[in-house]
């Protein structure tokens, strides 16, 4: 079974404004939020940083947007938007987990929107990677996801301004 990570954050902006910013150019939003220098046609380069104790772990990753889906169009679904994405390490990808995830946004109130990240990843290096993941890797993955979601939320707050 692939390990799962979840994270969420809030933006004090109406759902429609957040959705428009996300749909306008999710690649650029993710690139800007993670302060990467370059983007590609179907993926975006991003640098994820996380501190584990006194050690800072950083890895440059490609974030590929697989699909942006309007959830309100699905039968019985409530209003929301889901971005299906995947990320992998750009340098030594065999040493970095492959993450498949959904970043969903939906309204909480008329002036507040929630970002909700739910992902599963494949630890690298087979059985050895699963053992490392059990010891420390899962904490690094969780911290990376929390940082990514916080960076995206902060970038959206700055981009959209005060409510």
mmCIF file of C-alpha atoms in Angstrom:
data_model
loop_
_atom_site.group_PDB
_atom_site.id
_atom_site.type_symbol
_atom_site.label_atom_id
_atom_site.label_comp_id
_atom_site.label_asym_id
_atom_site.label_seq_id
_atom_site.Cartn_x
_atom_site.Cartn_y
_atom_site.Cartn_z
ATOM 1 C CA UNK A 1 0.000 0.000 0.000
ATOM 2 C CA UNK A 2 1.318 3.436 -0.937
ATOM 3 C CA UNK A 3 1.725 5.913 1.937
ATOM 4 C CA UNK A 4 -0.784 8.774 1.996
ATOM 5 C CA UNK A 5 -0.253 12.410 2.937
ATOM 6 C CA UNK A 6 -2.841 15.135 3.500
ATOM 7 C CA UNK A 7 -2.669 18.824 4.173
ATOM 8 C CA UNK A 8 -4.970 21.806 4.017
ATOM 9 C CA UNK A 9 -4.953 25.572 4.310
ATOM 10 C CA UNK A 10 -7.406 28.437 3.963
ATOM 11 C CA UNK A 11 -7.556 31.572 1.873
ATOM 12 C CA UNK A 12 -9.716 34.515 2.898
ATOM 13 C CA UNK A 13 -11.066 34.970 -0.605
ATOM 14 C CA UNK A 14 -14.274 33.864 -2.301
ATOM 15 C CA UNK A 15 -14.075 30.467 -3.975
ATOM 16 C CA UNK A 16 -14.718 31.955 -7.441
ATOM 17 C CA UNK A 17 -11.642 34.235 -7.220
ATOM 18 C CA UNK A 18 -9.406 31.383 -6.053
ATOM 19 C CA UNK A 19 -10.790 29.066 -8.754
ATOM 20 C CA UNK A 20 -10.182 31.672 -11.464
ATOM 21 C CA UNK A 21 -6.575 32.181 -10.331
ATOM 22 C CA UNK A 22 -6.000 28.428 -10.270
ATOM 23 C CA UNK A 23 -7.638 27.769 -13.633
ATOM 24 C CA UNK A 24 -5.943 30.726 -15.314
ATOM 25 C CA UNK A 25 -2.515 29.118 -14.982
ATOM 26 C CA UNK A 26 -1.966 26.476 -12.309
ATOM 27 C CA UNK A 27 1.579 25.783 -13.569
ATOM 28 C CA UNK A 28 2.578 29.403 -13.086
ATOM 29 C CA UNK A 29 0.837 29.548 -9.731
ATOM 30 C CA UNK A 30 2.738 26.492 -8.470
ATOM 31 C CA UNK A 31 6.013 27.764 -9.950
ATOM 32 C CA UNK A 32 5.597 31.186 -8.379
ATOM 33 C CA UNK A 33 4.435 29.751 -5.076
ATOM 34 C CA UNK A 34 7.504 27.536 -4.808
ATOM 35 C CA UNK A 35 9.890 30.168 -6.215
ATOM 36 C CA UNK A 36 11.245 28.066 -9.064
ATOM 37 C CA UNK A 37 13.067 29.675 -11.952
ATOM 38 C CA UNK A 38 11.665 27.824 -14.946
ATOM 39 C CA UNK A 39 8.508 26.138 -16.189
ATOM 40 C CA UNK A 40 7.903 23.669 -18.989
ATOM 41 C CA UNK A 41 4.972 23.157 -21.323
ATOM 42 C CA UNK A 42 3.379 20.250 -19.422
ATOM 43 C CA UNK A 43 5.184 20.439 -16.105
ATOM 44 C CA UNK A 44 6.564 22.993 -13.739
ATOM 45 C CA UNK A 45 9.872 22.949 -11.938
ATOM 46 C CA UNK A 46 9.564 23.612 -8.256
ATOM 47 C CA UNK A 47 11.860 23.325 -5.313
ATOM 48 C CA UNK A 48 10.460 21.739 -2.197
ATOM 49 C CA UNK A 49 12.316 22.478 1.016
ATOM 50 C CA UNK A 50 11.735 20.984 4.408
ATOM 51 C CA UNK A 51 13.709 21.010 7.649
ATOM 52 C CA UNK A 52 14.122 17.795 9.596
ATOM 53 C CA UNK A 53 15.668 18.762 12.901
ATOM 54 C CA UNK A 54 18.782 20.779 12.095
ATOM 55 C CA UNK A 55 19.003 19.311 8.569
ATOM 56 C CA UNK A 56 17.336 20.979 5.612
ATOM 57 C CA UNK A 57 16.330 18.620 2.831
ATOM 58 C CA UNK A 58 15.685 20.167 -0.572
ATOM 59 C CA UNK A 59 14.804 18.564 -3.874
ATOM 60 C CA UNK A 60 13.946 20.100 -7.197
ATOM 61 C CA UNK A 61 10.814 18.482 -8.554
ATOM 62 C CA UNK A 62 8.738 18.593 -11.715
ATOM 63 C CA UNK A 63 5.074 19.172 -10.972
ATOM 64 C CA UNK A 64 2.920 17.963 -13.838
ATOM 65 C CA UNK A 65 -0.696 19.089 -14.005
ATOM 66 C CA UNK A 66 -2.648 16.040 -15.193
ATOM 67 C CA UNK A 67 -6.166 17.501 -15.109
ATOM 68 C CA UNK A 68 -8.215 20.374 -13.718
ATOM 69 C CA UNK A 69 -11.743 19.228 -12.979
ATOM 70 C CA UNK A 70 -14.816 21.259 -12.022
ATOM 71 C CA UNK A 71 -16.458 19.088 -9.348
ATOM 72 C CA UNK A 72 -19.847 20.802 -9.571
ATOM 73 C CA UNK A 73 -20.332 19.168 -12.965
ATOM 74 C CA UNK A 74 -20.171 15.666 -11.488
ATOM 75 C CA UNK A 75 -23.556 14.193 -10.504
ATOM 76 C CA UNK A 76 -24.292 14.751 -6.809
ATOM 77 C CA UNK A 77 -21.062 16.674 -6.227
ATOM 78 C CA UNK A 78 -20.812 19.916 -4.332
ATOM 79 C CA UNK A 79 -19.073 22.993 -5.714
ATOM 80 C CA UNK A 80 -15.314 22.692 -5.978
ATOM 81 C CA UNK A 81 -12.311 22.280 -8.249
ATOM 82 C CA UNK A 82 -9.755 19.465 -8.265
ATOM 83 C CA UNK A 83 -6.271 19.660 -9.749
ATOM 84 C CA UNK A 84 -4.789 16.217 -10.367
ATOM 85 C CA UNK A 85 -1.015 16.464 -10.254
ATOM 86 C CA UNK A 86 2.099 14.392 -10.092
ATOM 87 C CA UNK A 87 5.577 15.268 -8.959
ATOM 88 C CA UNK A 88 8.921 13.569 -9.209
ATOM 89 C CA UNK A 89 12.522 14.556 -8.582
ATOM 90 C CA UNK A 90 14.329 16.162 -11.500
ATOM 91 C CA UNK A 91 17.809 15.180 -10.341
ATOM 92 C CA UNK A 92 18.209 11.521 -9.437
ATOM 93 C CA UNK A 93 14.475 10.744 -9.736
ATOM 94 C CA UNK A 94 15.141 7.205 -8.545
ATOM 95 C CA UNK A 95 16.035 8.618 -5.110
ATOM 96 C CA UNK A 96 12.921 10.779 -4.730
ATOM 97 C CA UNK A 97 9.350 9.524 -4.167
ATOM 98 C CA UNK A 98 6.855 9.769 -7.021
ATOM 99 C CA UNK A 99 3.792 11.665 -5.718
ATOM 100 C CA UNK A 100 0.295 11.410 -7.240
ATOM 101 C CA UNK A 101 -2.109 13.875 -5.684
ATOM 102 C CA UNK A 102 -5.270 15.921 -5.861
ATOM 103 C CA UNK A 103 -5.267 19.552 -4.781
ATOM 104 C CA UNK A 104 -8.913 20.446 -4.244
ATOM 105 C CA UNK A 105 -10.414 23.836 -3.538
ATOM 106 C CA UNK A 106 -13.917 24.483 -2.313
ATOM 107 C CA UNK A 107 -15.846 27.257 -0.572
ATOM 108 C CA UNK A 108 -16.195 27.207 3.195
ATOM 109 C CA UNK A 109 -18.103 30.478 3.403
ATOM 110 C CA UNK A 110 -18.861 33.295 0.956
ATOM 111 C CA UNK A 111 -15.418 34.787 1.703
ATOM 112 C CA UNK A 112 -13.253 31.790 2.597
ATOM 113 C CA UNK A 113 -11.869 28.966 0.447
ATOM 114 C CA UNK A 114 -10.148 25.781 1.559
ATOM 115 C CA UNK A 115 -7.199 24.125 -0.191
ATOM 116 C CA UNK A 116 -7.099 20.382 0.457
ATOM 117 C CA UNK A 117 -4.165 18.227 -0.678
ATOM 118 C CA UNK A 118 -4.486 14.454 -0.716
ATOM 119 C CA UNK A 119 -1.653 12.426 -2.172
ATOM 120 C CA UNK A 120 -0.074 9.022 -2.324
ATOM 121 C CA UNK A 121 3.569 8.418 -3.044
ATOM 122 C CA UNK A 122 5.838 5.569 -3.933
ATOM 123 C CA UNK A 123 9.009 5.502 -1.812
ATOM 124 C CA UNK A 124 12.120 4.982 -3.936
ATOM 125 C CA UNK A 125 14.560 2.073 -3.650
ATOM 126 C CA UNK A 126 12.048 -0.758 -3.164
ATOM 127 C CA UNK A 127 12.163 -2.550 0.236
ATOM 128 C CA UNK A 128 15.036 -0.364 1.472
ATOM 129 C CA UNK A 129 13.061 2.765 0.567
ATOM 130 C CA UNK A 130 9.984 1.481 2.394
ATOM 131 C CA UNK A 131 12.106 0.887 5.515
ATOM 132 C CA UNK A 132 13.591 4.398 5.299
ATOM 133 C CA UNK A 133 10.106 5.790 4.717
ATOM 134 C CA UNK A 134 8.873 4.097 7.895
ATOM 135 C CA UNK A 135 11.745 5.635 9.906
ATOM 136 C CA UNK A 136 11.903 9.184 8.549
ATOM 137 C CA UNK A 137 10.772 9.394 4.918
ATOM 138 C CA UNK A 138 7.068 9.747 5.671
ATOM 139 C CA UNK A 139 7.751 12.716 7.963
ATOM 140 C CA UNK A 140 9.776 14.341 5.185
ATOM 141 C CA UNK A 141 6.971 13.702 2.679
ATOM 142 C CA UNK A 142 4.371 15.148 5.062
ATOM 143 C CA UNK A 143 6.495 18.218 5.776
ATOM 144 C CA UNK A 144 7.104 18.746 2.040
ATOM 145 C CA UNK A 145 3.379 18.579 1.309
ATOM 146 C CA UNK A 146 2.524 20.931 4.193
ATOM 147 C CA UNK A 147 5.130 23.401 2.935
ATOM 148 C CA UNK A 148 3.847 23.158 -0.649
ATOM 149 C CA UNK A 149 0.224 23.776 0.405
ATOM 150 C CA UNK A 150 1.243 26.652 2.686
ATOM 151 C CA UNK A 151 3.316 28.213 -0.127
ATOM 152 C CA UNK A 152 0.435 27.917 -2.618
ATOM 153 C CA UNK A 153 -2.022 29.407 -0.108
ATOM 154 C CA UNK A 154 0.326 32.274 0.736
ATOM 155 C CA UNK A 155 0.958 33.017 -2.919
ATOM 156 C CA UNK A 156 -2.788 33.095 -3.590
ATOM 157 C CA UNK A 157 -3.309 35.444 -0.628
ATOM 158 C CA UNK A 158 -0.664 37.802 -1.969
ATOM 159 C CA UNK A 159 -1.879 37.561 -5.558
ATOM 160 C CA UNK A 160 -5.553 38.103 -4.743
ATOM 161 C CA UNK A 161 -5.008 40.784 -2.095
ATOM 162 C CA UNK A 162 -7.189 41.602 0.848
ATOM 163 C CA UNK A 163 -10.744 40.263 0.872
#
